[in-house]
Short mmCIF file of N, CA and C in Angstrom, two decimals:
data_model
loop_
_atom_site.label_atom_id
_atom_site.label_comp_id
_atom_site.label_asym_id
_atom_site.label_seq_id
_atom_site.Cartn_x
_atom_site.Cartn_y
_atom_site.Cartn_z
N PRO A 1 -29.89 -34.65 8.04
CA PRO A 1 -29.76 -33.75 6.90
C PRO A 1 -28.74 -32.74 6.91
N CYS A 2 -28.41 -32.50 5.69
CA CYS A 2 -27.41 -31.65 5.51
C CYS A 2 -27.77 -30.11 5.46
N PRO A 3 -27.28 -29.04 6.07
CA PRO A 3 -27.68 -27.83 6.17
C PRO A 3 -27.66 -27.13 4.73
N PRO A 4 -28.42 -26.27 4.34
CA PRO A 4 -28.33 -25.42 3.05
C PRO A 4 -26.94 -24.91 3.00
N HIS A 5 -26.19 -25.26 1.87
CA HIS A 5 -24.83 -24.67 1.43
C HIS A 5 -23.96 -25.28 2.22
N GLY A 6 -24.21 -26.54 2.85
CA GLY A 6 -23.17 -27.34 3.57
C GLY A 6 -22.89 -28.59 2.60
N VAL A 7 -21.71 -29.15 2.92
CA VAL A 7 -21.29 -30.52 2.19
C VAL A 7 -21.22 -31.37 3.19
N CYS A 8 -21.96 -32.30 3.01
CA CYS A 8 -21.91 -33.64 3.76
C CYS A 8 -21.39 -34.76 3.07
N ASP A 9 -20.07 -34.91 3.36
CA ASP A 9 -19.34 -36.16 2.64
C ASP A 9 -19.36 -37.32 3.38
N GLY A 10 -20.36 -37.58 4.40
CA GLY A 10 -20.42 -38.85 5.07
C GLY A 10 -19.51 -39.08 6.21
N THR A 11 -18.70 -38.14 6.41
CA THR A 11 -17.84 -38.15 7.56
C THR A 11 -18.39 -37.18 8.52
N THR A 12 -17.82 -37.18 9.72
CA THR A 12 -18.18 -36.27 10.87
C THR A 12 -18.04 -34.75 10.60
N SER A 13 -17.23 -34.47 9.61
CA SER A 13 -16.79 -33.04 9.33
C SER A 13 -17.81 -32.35 8.33
N LEU A 14 -18.47 -31.20 8.66
CA LEU A 14 -19.19 -30.59 7.73
C LEU A 14 -18.41 -29.37 7.02
N GLN A 15 -18.32 -29.39 5.75
CA GLN A 15 -17.72 -28.16 4.98
C GLN A 15 -18.72 -27.44 4.37
N ALA A 16 -18.36 -26.18 4.09
CA ALA A 16 -19.12 -25.14 3.16
C ALA A 16 -18.83 -25.33 1.85
N GLU A 17 -19.87 -24.99 1.13
CA GLU A 17 -19.92 -25.03 -0.35
C GLU A 17 -18.86 -24.01 -0.85
N PRO A 18 -18.25 -24.02 -1.99
CA PRO A 18 -17.41 -22.94 -2.43
C PRO A 18 -18.23 -21.57 -2.44
N GLY A 19 -17.57 -20.58 -1.82
CA GLY A 19 -18.21 -19.30 -2.12
C GLY A 19 -18.98 -19.00 -0.54
N TYR A 20 -19.00 -19.84 0.28
CA TYR A 20 -19.77 -19.71 1.48
C TYR A 20 -18.96 -19.81 2.62
N TRP A 21 -19.31 -19.03 3.63
CA TRP A 21 -18.45 -19.01 5.13
C TRP A 21 -19.35 -19.26 6.11
N ARG A 22 -18.82 -19.77 7.23
CA ARG A 22 -19.40 -20.10 8.45
C ARG A 22 -18.73 -19.56 9.58
N SER A 23 -19.33 -19.04 10.63
CA SER A 23 -18.76 -18.30 11.86
C SER A 23 -17.75 -19.26 12.69
N GLY A 24 -18.03 -20.43 12.52
CA GLY A 24 -17.08 -21.36 13.51
C GLY A 24 -17.33 -22.95 12.97
N SER A 25 -16.47 -23.74 13.53
CA SER A 25 -16.58 -25.09 13.17
C SER A 25 -17.95 -26.00 13.50
N ARG A 26 -18.48 -25.33 14.52
CA ARG A 26 -19.77 -25.80 15.04
C ARG A 26 -21.01 -25.16 14.47
N SER A 27 -20.87 -24.03 13.69
CA SER A 27 -21.98 -23.36 13.26
C SER A 27 -22.79 -24.16 11.90
N LEU A 28 -24.01 -24.24 12.02
CA LEU A 28 -24.53 -24.77 10.99
C LEU A 28 -25.34 -23.89 9.96
N GLU A 29 -25.03 -22.61 10.09
CA GLU A 29 -25.41 -21.61 9.29
C GLU A 29 -24.41 -21.09 8.26
N PHE A 30 -24.54 -21.01 7.09
CA PHE A 30 -23.55 -20.69 6.12
C PHE A 30 -24.00 -19.30 5.32
N TYR A 31 -23.03 -18.56 5.29
CA TYR A 31 -23.39 -17.14 4.69
C TYR A 31 -22.56 -17.13 3.31
N SER A 32 -23.35 -16.36 2.30
CA SER A 32 -22.79 -16.08 0.98
C SER A 32 -21.45 -15.04 1.12
N CYS A 33 -20.51 -15.45 0.25
CA CYS A 33 -19.31 -14.47 0.27
C CYS A 33 -19.37 -13.64 -1.11
N GLN A 34 -20.65 -13.58 -1.85
CA GLN A 34 -20.65 -12.92 -2.96
C GLN A 34 -20.56 -11.32 -2.87
N PRO A 35 -20.36 -10.66 -3.83
CA PRO A 35 -20.23 -9.30 -3.88
C PRO A 35 -21.21 -8.58 -2.96
N PRO A 36 -20.97 -7.57 -2.10
CA PRO A 36 -19.81 -6.70 -2.18
C PRO A 36 -18.52 -7.59 -1.72
N HIS A 37 -18.73 -8.81 -1.08
CA HIS A 37 -17.50 -9.59 -0.57
C HIS A 37 -17.08 -10.34 -1.85
N SER A 38 -15.95 -10.78 -1.91
CA SER A 38 -15.46 -11.62 -2.81
C SER A 38 -15.74 -13.01 -2.62
N ALA A 39 -16.37 -13.86 -3.64
CA ALA A 39 -16.53 -15.23 -3.31
C ALA A 39 -15.03 -16.01 -3.18
N ASP A 40 -14.03 -15.61 -3.76
CA ASP A 40 -12.98 -16.18 -3.78
C ASP A 40 -12.05 -15.90 -2.49
N SER A 41 -12.62 -15.14 -1.59
CA SER A 41 -12.09 -15.19 -0.29
C SER A 41 -12.46 -16.22 0.80
N CYS A 42 -13.61 -17.04 0.42
CA CYS A 42 -14.02 -18.10 1.18
C CYS A 42 -13.44 -19.29 0.44
N VAL A 43 -12.69 -20.31 1.33
CA VAL A 43 -12.41 -21.25 0.88
C VAL A 43 -12.61 -22.61 2.06
N ALA A 44 -13.38 -23.48 1.54
CA ALA A 44 -13.86 -24.67 2.64
C ALA A 44 -14.38 -23.99 3.76
N GLY A 45 -15.14 -22.90 3.94
CA GLY A 45 -15.82 -22.36 4.96
C GLY A 45 -14.88 -21.56 5.80
N ALA A 46 -13.61 -21.34 5.42
CA ALA A 46 -12.66 -20.61 6.26
C ALA A 46 -12.27 -19.25 5.10
N CYS A 47 -11.39 -18.53 5.75
CA CYS A 47 -11.12 -17.35 5.06
C CYS A 47 -9.66 -17.74 4.41
N LYS A 48 -9.66 -17.26 3.03
CA LYS A 48 -8.42 -17.45 2.29
C LYS A 48 -7.32 -16.48 2.68
N GLU A 49 -6.14 -16.77 2.56
CA GLU A 49 -4.96 -16.04 3.02
C GLU A 49 -5.08 -14.64 2.83
N GLY A 50 -5.04 -13.73 3.46
CA GLY A 50 -5.08 -12.32 3.32
C GLY A 50 -6.47 -11.74 3.68
N TYR A 51 -7.28 -12.63 3.98
CA TYR A 51 -8.85 -12.23 4.44
C TYR A 51 -9.03 -12.60 5.72
N GLU A 52 -10.04 -11.90 6.45
CA GLU A 52 -10.37 -12.29 7.85
C GLU A 52 -11.88 -11.65 7.97
N GLY A 53 -12.30 -11.97 9.12
CA GLY A 53 -13.54 -11.36 9.65
C GLY A 53 -14.90 -12.10 9.03
N ALA A 54 -16.05 -11.49 9.38
CA ALA A 54 -17.32 -12.10 9.00
C ALA A 54 -17.40 -12.20 7.47
N ARG A 55 -17.64 -13.10 6.94
CA ARG A 55 -18.04 -13.43 5.39
C ARG A 55 -16.50 -13.16 4.71
N CYS A 56 -15.44 -13.21 5.37
CA CYS A 56 -14.14 -12.79 4.79
C CYS A 56 -13.99 -11.66 4.16
N SER A 57 -14.57 -10.62 4.58
CA SER A 57 -14.86 -9.50 3.98
C SER A 57 -13.81 -8.23 4.29
N VAL A 58 -12.93 -8.59 5.16
CA VAL A 58 -11.79 -7.56 5.76
C VAL A 58 -10.65 -8.18 5.52
N CYS A 59 -9.76 -7.26 4.95
CA CYS A 59 -8.37 -7.57 4.59
C CYS A 59 -7.66 -7.83 5.91
N ALA A 60 -6.83 -8.94 6.11
CA ALA A 60 -5.92 -9.18 7.19
C ALA A 60 -4.74 -8.22 7.30
N GLU A 61 -4.11 -8.18 8.42
CA GLU A 61 -3.12 -7.10 8.56
C GLU A 61 -1.97 -7.55 7.67
N GLY A 62 -1.43 -6.38 6.82
CA GLY A 62 -0.37 -6.68 6.01
C GLY A 62 -0.95 -6.62 4.42
N TYR A 63 -2.20 -6.80 4.40
CA TYR A 63 -3.04 -6.79 3.16
C TYR A 63 -3.92 -5.48 2.84
N GLY A 64 -3.95 -5.19 1.81
CA GLY A 64 -4.81 -4.05 1.32
C GLY A 64 -5.70 -4.22 0.15
N ARG A 65 -6.97 -3.62 0.19
CA ARG A 65 -7.86 -3.79 -0.89
C ARG A 65 -7.60 -3.01 -1.99
N THR A 66 -7.64 -3.98 -3.34
CA THR A 66 -7.69 -3.45 -4.58
C THR A 66 -8.88 -3.99 -5.40
N GLY A 67 -9.98 -3.19 -5.36
CA GLY A 67 -11.26 -3.63 -5.76
C GLY A 67 -11.91 -4.46 -4.85
N LEU A 68 -12.17 -5.68 -5.28
CA LEU A 68 -12.78 -6.59 -4.24
C LEU A 68 -11.68 -7.64 -3.74
N GLU A 69 -10.43 -7.62 -4.07
CA GLU A 69 -9.40 -8.46 -3.66
C GLU A 69 -8.57 -7.64 -2.79
N CYS A 70 -8.05 -8.56 -1.62
CA CYS A 70 -7.11 -8.24 -0.79
C CYS A 70 -5.74 -8.56 -1.36
N VAL A 71 -4.82 -7.87 -1.30
CA VAL A 71 -3.48 -7.99 -1.93
C VAL A 71 -2.36 -7.72 -0.89
N ALA A 72 -1.25 -8.40 -0.83
CA ALA A 72 -0.01 -8.10 0.08
C ALA A 72 0.29 -6.70 -0.21
N CYS A 73 0.56 -6.07 1.10
CA CYS A 73 1.33 -4.84 0.97
C CYS A 73 2.60 -4.97 0.51
N PRO A 74 3.43 -4.01 -0.19
CA PRO A 74 4.68 -3.96 -0.45
C PRO A 74 5.63 -3.93 0.80
N ASP A 75 6.73 -4.31 0.76
CA ASP A 75 7.62 -4.25 1.99
C ASP A 75 7.93 -2.80 2.28
N PRO A 76 7.77 -2.39 3.42
CA PRO A 76 7.82 -0.98 3.82
C PRO A 76 9.29 -0.46 3.67
N GLU A 77 10.23 -1.41 3.66
CA GLU A 77 11.81 -0.98 3.56
C GLU A 77 11.78 -0.42 2.14
N TRP A 78 11.11 -0.96 0.96
CA TRP A 78 11.35 -0.45 -0.33
C TRP A 78 10.64 0.97 -0.32
N SER A 79 9.57 1.20 0.48
CA SER A 79 8.89 2.49 0.41
C SER A 79 9.81 3.60 0.82
N TRP A 80 10.52 3.29 1.95
CA TRP A 80 11.50 4.25 2.71
C TRP A 80 12.65 4.46 1.46
N ILE A 81 13.12 3.60 0.93
CA ILE A 81 14.29 3.82 -0.05
C ILE A 81 13.82 4.53 -1.26
N LEU A 82 12.54 4.52 -1.79
CA LEU A 82 12.13 5.14 -2.75
C LEU A 82 11.81 6.64 -2.17
N LEU A 83 11.48 6.85 -1.08
CA LEU A 83 11.04 8.18 -0.56
C LEU A 83 12.36 8.74 -0.50
N VAL A 84 13.41 8.19 -0.02
CA VAL A 84 14.74 9.15 0.11
C VAL A 84 15.35 9.24 -1.19
N ILE A 85 15.20 8.30 -2.34
CA ILE A 85 15.87 8.67 -3.64
C ILE A 85 15.13 9.92 -4.17
N THR A 86 13.60 9.73 -4.04
CA THR A 86 12.80 10.85 -4.64
C THR A 86 13.11 12.19 -3.93
N ALA A 87 13.35 12.33 -2.66
CA ALA A 87 13.63 13.60 -2.02
C ALA A 87 14.99 14.09 -2.29
N ILE A 88 16.25 13.10 -2.45
CA ILE A 88 17.34 13.58 -3.05
C ILE A 88 17.30 14.10 -4.47
N PHE A 89 16.48 13.45 -5.44
CA PHE A 89 16.41 13.84 -6.59
C PHE A 89 15.78 15.20 -6.72
N ILE A 90 14.59 15.39 -5.87
CA ILE A 90 13.99 16.69 -5.99
C ILE A 90 14.89 17.93 -5.48
N LEU A 91 15.79 17.54 -4.32
CA LEU A 91 16.46 18.58 -3.81
C LEU A 91 17.68 18.90 -4.93
N ALA A 92 18.16 18.04 -5.62
CA ALA A 92 19.15 18.16 -6.60
C ALA A 92 18.51 19.01 -7.74
N VAL A 93 17.40 18.85 -8.04
CA VAL A 93 16.71 19.65 -9.29
C VAL A 93 16.53 21.08 -8.66
N LEU A 94 16.05 21.16 -7.52
CA LEU A 94 15.76 22.56 -7.00
C LEU A 94 17.04 23.24 -6.87
N LEU A 95 18.14 22.75 -6.42
CA LEU A 95 19.59 23.31 -6.28
C LEU A 95 20.14 23.56 -7.63
N PHE A 96 19.93 22.78 -8.59
CA PHE A 96 20.34 23.17 -10.04
C PHE A 96 19.42 24.38 -10.56
N LEU A 97 18.03 24.40 -10.31
CA LEU A 97 17.44 25.68 -10.80
C LEU A 97 17.79 26.89 -10.03
N VAL A 98 18.05 26.78 -8.67
CA VAL A 98 18.66 28.06 -7.82
C VAL A 98 19.83 28.51 -8.43
N ILE A 99 20.79 27.52 -8.82
CA ILE A 99 22.16 27.84 -9.27
C ILE A 99 21.81 28.68 -10.67
N LYS A 100 21.13 27.99 -11.52
CA LYS A 100 20.87 28.50 -12.86
C LYS A 100 20.27 30.00 -12.79
N SER A 101 19.44 30.09 -11.81
CA SER A 101 18.82 31.62 -11.80
C SER A 101 19.79 32.38 -11.22
N ILE A 102 20.63 32.09 -10.29
CA ILE A 102 21.64 33.00 -9.81
C ILE A 102 22.59 33.27 -10.81
N ASN A 103 23.00 32.36 -11.54
CA ASN A 103 24.05 32.56 -12.82
C ASN A 103 23.33 33.55 -13.83
N ALA A 104 22.13 33.45 -14.00
CA ALA A 104 21.56 34.48 -15.02
C ALA A 104 21.41 35.79 -14.39
N GLY A 105 21.40 35.95 -13.32
CA GLY A 105 21.33 37.11 -12.78
C GLY A 105 22.62 38.03 -12.38
N THR A 106 23.66 37.30 -12.35
CA THR A 106 25.04 37.85 -11.97
C THR A 106 25.97 37.57 -13.03
N THR A 107 26.70 38.67 -13.07
CA THR A 107 27.73 38.90 -14.17
C THR A 107 29.17 39.23 -13.42
N ALA A 108 30.19 38.64 -13.85
CA ALA A 108 31.52 38.69 -13.40
C ALA A 108 32.17 39.68 -14.35
N LEU A 109 33.14 40.74 -13.81
CA LEU A 109 33.88 41.57 -14.50
C LEU A 109 34.84 40.68 -15.04
N PRO A 110 35.58 41.07 -16.25
CA PRO A 110 36.60 40.31 -16.92
C PRO A 110 37.58 39.90 -16.14
N GLY A 111 38.05 38.60 -16.12
CA GLY A 111 39.25 38.16 -15.04
C GLY A 111 38.76 37.89 -13.70
N GLN A 112 37.41 38.03 -13.48
CA GLN A 112 36.95 37.82 -12.11
C GLN A 112 35.96 36.61 -11.93
N LYS A 113 36.35 35.76 -10.92
CA LYS A 113 35.48 34.54 -10.92
C LYS A 113 34.20 34.67 -10.09
N LYS A 114 33.02 34.28 -10.77
CA LYS A 114 31.80 34.18 -10.02
C LYS A 114 31.77 33.22 -8.87
N ASP A 115 31.64 33.55 -7.65
CA ASP A 115 31.29 32.86 -6.69
C ASP A 115 29.91 32.89 -6.05
N ILE A 116 29.10 31.85 -6.36
CA ILE A 116 27.69 31.85 -5.93
C ILE A 116 27.48 31.11 -4.66
N LEU A 117 28.61 30.40 -3.99
CA LEU A 117 28.35 29.65 -2.88
C LEU A 117 27.81 30.66 -1.62
N PRO A 118 28.35 31.86 -1.69
CA PRO A 118 27.76 32.56 -0.40
C PRO A 118 26.14 32.93 -0.83
N ILE A 119 25.88 33.18 -1.99
CA ILE A 119 24.60 33.72 -2.17
C ILE A 119 23.64 32.45 -2.02
N VAL A 120 24.06 31.10 -2.47
CA VAL A 120 23.19 30.04 -2.08
C VAL A 120 23.01 29.87 -0.54
N CYS A 121 24.07 29.87 0.27
CA CYS A 121 24.12 29.66 1.60
C CYS A 121 23.21 30.64 2.28
N LYS A 122 23.29 31.85 1.91
CA LYS A 122 22.41 33.04 2.31
C LYS A 122 20.88 32.74 2.16
N MET A 123 20.53 32.12 0.93
CA MET A 123 19.17 31.80 0.41
C MET A 123 18.65 30.66 1.35
N LEU A 124 19.52 29.81 1.43
CA LEU A 124 19.15 28.42 2.29
C LEU A 124 19.09 28.84 3.70
N LEU A 125 19.85 29.69 4.29
CA LEU A 125 19.82 30.28 5.66
C LEU A 125 18.49 30.91 5.75
N ASN A 126 18.15 31.84 4.91
CA ASN A 126 16.78 32.61 4.97
C ASN A 126 15.71 31.54 5.10
N HIS A 127 15.73 30.75 4.22
CA HIS A 127 14.56 29.79 4.02
C HIS A 127 14.41 28.88 5.17
N PHE A 128 15.40 28.38 5.83
CA PHE A 128 15.13 27.54 7.18
C PHE A 128 15.09 28.15 8.41
N GLN A 129 15.12 29.55 8.27
CA GLN A 129 14.90 30.41 9.47
C GLN A 129 13.35 30.42 9.93
#
């Protein structure tokens, strides 16, 4: 007799019904992969790509959970590039605001050039001390 939720096709191999999982190829017990586990995570009694563990309820390494689904994590190289670009942008905006603020507070005599570089250097030096 075929065990509950097993598929006996007349050959020597025993498969699981869709949405069911078993702990090994010799196990005769089948477990549901229904929520809170995703039924789509179990394929032919094994775990679909990106899933692992009992009832295929854990995301495999390199995958993360979005709702009930395990999706591939983005390439970490892109995360670093985005982080560097964001940091440069923030520093540029801060530098612009500092220079604008300094220009608003300083006035040069007629014929005299405003030199704000020493002021900015002093501010940065004080900040990083």
